[in-house]
Structures are given as C-alpha cells and as structure tokens.
PDB file of C-alpha atoms in Angstrom:
ATOM      1  CA  UNK A   1     108.794  99.450  90.835  1.00 55.00           C
ATOM      2  CA  UNK A   2     110.938  99.912  87.740  1.00 62.00           C
ATOM      3  CA  UNK A   3     109.136  98.463  84.714  1.00 62.00           C
ATOM      4  CA  UNK A   4     111.062  95.783  82.859  1.00 68.00           C
ATOM      5  CA  UNK A   5     110.049  93.606  79.946  1.00 75.00           C
ATOM      6  CA  UNK A   6     112.159  90.583  79.039  1.00 75.00           C
ATOM      7  CA  UNK A   7     111.477  89.392  75.504  1.00 77.00           C
ATOM      8  CA  UNK A   8     112.103  85.959  74.045  1.00 81.00           C
ATOM      9  CA  UNK A   9     110.981  84.342  70.801  1.00 85.00           C
ATOM     10  CA  UNK A  10     110.603  81.037  72.646  1.00 86.00           C
ATOM     11  CA  UNK A  11     107.635  80.236  74.911  1.00 86.00           C
ATOM     12  CA  UNK A  12     109.792  77.801  76.851  1.00 89.00           C
ATOM     13  CA  UNK A  13     112.503  80.403  77.427  1.00 90.00           C
ATOM     14  CA  UNK A  14     109.905  83.008  78.359  1.00 85.00           C
ATOM     15  CA  UNK A  15     108.587  80.803  81.160  1.00 86.00           C
ATOM     16  CA  UNK A  16     112.098  79.714  82.161  1.00 89.00           C
ATOM     17  CA  UNK A  17     113.224  83.327  82.595  1.00 87.00           C
ATOM     18  CA  UNK A  18     110.209  84.049  84.782  1.00 86.00           C
ATOM     19  CA  UNK A  19     110.696  81.009  87.007  1.00 85.00           C
ATOM     20  CA  UNK A  20     114.388  81.852  87.443  1.00 89.00           C
ATOM     21  CA  UNK A  21     113.328  85.013  89.276  1.00 86.00           C
ATOM     22  CA  UNK A  22     112.218  83.086  92.362  1.00 78.00           C
ATOM     23  CA  UNK A  23     114.137  85.383  94.711  1.00 88.00           C
ATOM     24  CA  UNK A  24     112.456  88.548  93.375  1.00 90.00           C
ATOM     25  CA  UNK A  25     109.235  89.974  94.792  1.00 92.00           C
ATOM     26  CA  UNK A  26     108.072  93.301  93.402  1.00 92.00           C
ATOM     27  CA  UNK A  27     104.621  93.567  95.007  1.00 93.00           C
ATOM     28  CA  UNK A  28     103.540  94.744  98.438  1.00 95.00           C
ATOM     29  CA  UNK A  29     101.027  92.709 100.431  1.00 97.00           C
ATOM     30  CA  UNK A  30      98.253  95.100  99.369  1.00 97.00           C
ATOM     31  CA  UNK A  31      99.204  94.689  95.714  1.00 96.00           C
ATOM     32  CA  UNK A  32      99.236  90.911  96.119  1.00 97.00           C
ATOM     33  CA  UNK A  33      95.694  91.082  97.475  1.00 98.00           C
ATOM     34  CA  UNK A  34      94.566  93.004  94.382  1.00 98.00           C
ATOM     35  CA  UNK A  35      96.389  90.586  92.056  1.00 97.00           C
ATOM     36  CA  UNK A  36      94.800  87.570  93.750  1.00 98.00           C
ATOM     37  CA  UNK A  37      91.328  89.136  93.558  1.00 98.00           C
ATOM     38  CA  UNK A  38      91.636  89.910  89.841  1.00 97.00           C
ATOM     39  CA  UNK A  39      93.031  86.442  89.133  1.00 97.00           C
ATOM     40  CA  UNK A  40      90.392  84.565  91.149  1.00 96.00           C
ATOM     41  CA  UNK A  41      87.575  86.574  89.561  1.00 96.00           C
ATOM     42  CA  UNK A  42      88.862  85.740  86.082  1.00 96.00           C
ATOM     43  CA  UNK A  43      89.450  82.050  86.807  1.00 95.00           C
ATOM     44  CA  UNK A  44      85.936  81.729  88.214  1.00 95.00           C
ATOM     45  CA  UNK A  45      84.687  82.269  84.642  1.00 94.00           C
ATOM     46  CA  UNK A  46      86.441  79.104  83.438  1.00 93.00           C
ATOM     47  CA  UNK A  47      84.930  75.641  83.382  1.00 93.00           C
ATOM     48  CA  UNK A  48      85.935  73.323  86.228  1.00 92.00           C
ATOM     49  CA  UNK A  49      88.104  71.380  83.800  1.00 93.00           C
ATOM     50  CA  UNK A  50      89.936  74.463  82.510  1.00 91.00           C
ATOM     51  CA  UNK A  51      90.419  75.909  85.992  1.00 91.00           C
ATOM     52  CA  UNK A  52      92.431  72.787  86.899  1.00 91.00           C
ATOM     53  CA  UNK A  53      94.908  73.134  84.030  1.00 91.00           C
ATOM     54  CA  UNK A  54      98.572  73.181  85.147  1.00 90.00           C
ATOM     55  CA  UNK A  55      99.215  76.662  83.724  1.00 88.00           C
ATOM     56  CA  UNK A  56      96.585  78.099  86.077  1.00 91.00           C
ATOM     57  CA  UNK A  57      98.571  76.878  89.066  1.00 90.00           C
ATOM     58  CA  UNK A  58     101.907  77.993  87.623  1.00 90.00           C
ATOM     59  CA  UNK A  59     100.988  81.570  86.785  1.00 92.00           C
ATOM     60  CA  UNK A  60      99.510  82.834  90.076  1.00 94.00           C
ATOM     61  CA  UNK A  61     102.717  82.602  92.166  1.00 94.00           C
ATOM     62  CA  UNK A  62     104.523  84.621  89.497  1.00 93.00           C
ATOM     63  CA  UNK A  63     101.782  87.233  89.273  1.00 95.00           C
ATOM     64  CA  UNK A  64     101.697  87.665  93.040  1.00 95.00           C
ATOM     65  CA  UNK A  65     105.388  88.593  92.925  1.00 94.00           C
ATOM     66  CA  UNK A  66     104.822  91.071  90.073  1.00 93.00           C
ATOM     67  CA  UNK A  67     106.143  88.818  87.307  1.00 92.00           C
ATOM     68  CA  UNK A  68     104.074  88.098  84.216  1.00 90.00           C
ATOM     69  CA  UNK A  69     104.520  85.741  81.284  1.00 89.00           C
ATOM     70  CA  UNK A  70     102.698  86.486  78.026  1.00 88.00           C
ATOM     71  CA  UNK A  71     102.841  84.237  74.965  1.00 87.00           C
ATOM     72  CA  UNK A  72     100.542  82.600  72.432  1.00 86.00           C
ATOM     73  CA  UNK A  73     100.378  79.319  74.355  1.00 86.00           C
ATOM     74  CA  UNK A  74      98.459  80.787  77.288  1.00 87.00           C
ATOM     75  CA  UNK A  75      94.716  80.575  77.728  1.00 90.00           C
ATOM     76  CA  UNK A  76      93.108  83.807  76.492  1.00 92.00           C
ATOM     77  CA  UNK A  77      91.727  84.581  79.974  1.00 93.00           C
ATOM     78  CA  UNK A  78      95.243  84.324  81.446  1.00 93.00           C
ATOM     79  CA  UNK A  79      96.613  86.669  78.782  1.00 92.00           C
ATOM     80  CA  UNK A  80      93.812  89.111  79.538  1.00 95.00           C
ATOM     81  CA  UNK A  81      94.547  89.006  83.284  1.00 95.00           C
ATOM     82  CA  UNK A  82      98.227  89.632  82.589  1.00 94.00           C
ATOM     83  CA  UNK A  83      97.362  92.579  80.345  1.00 94.00           C
ATOM     84  CA  UNK A  84      95.072  94.051  83.026  1.00 95.00           C
ATOM     85  CA  UNK A  85      97.709  93.624  85.734  1.00 95.00           C
ATOM     86  CA  UNK A  86     100.352  95.172  83.476  1.00 93.00           C
ATOM     87  CA  UNK A  87      98.076  98.133  82.780  1.00 93.00           C
ATOM     88  CA  UNK A  88      97.552  98.615  86.516  1.00 94.00           C
ATOM     89  CA  UNK A  89     101.298  98.505  87.210  1.00 92.00           C
ATOM     90  CA  UNK A  90     101.046  95.266  89.185  1.00 94.00           C
ATOM     91  CA  UNK A  91     103.452  93.361  86.921  1.00 90.00           C
TER      92      UNK A  91
END
C-alpha cells in the first residue's frame, strides 16, 4: 500500500473526502480481521451509550478498507484506534 494523507482544515470535508472513496479498498482480508479485532477491543471499553454513537458505526467500514479520518471531533478512543492502525500500516 502506498501511504497517503489527505489534509483538510474542515472536519466536515475530512469525513466527506473519506466517504467519497467508497470504491477503494486497501486492506486484505487478513488485515481487515486485525482492524476489526483492534476496533472491537477498543469499543468494548466504552459505555453502552457511547458505543451506540453514530460515529462508531461510521468509522469501522472506512477503517476496514484502510481509510482513516482523524480530527478533533472524534471520541478520544477512536482517535487512538486510528493512530494505532496508522502506526501498524493498516490505514
């Protein structure tokens, strides 16, 4: 995978750019398994209420395809997961 970072000053644009990449999938099935495991383990630390927030459902499909969104509006645990996945070369 060729690393790419797309930067935007706008949270809305940041998420819009990511969702526009629906036809791109950078991860193998094995990588998707690792991404899902890391994500599920992190989300299990959240309260039931927080784990049902819309952003939780929106971010996993992107992460599975190797696409990450990182901005100040995300829950800290989501930012941490994205940073871990980035460090492991999974996004």
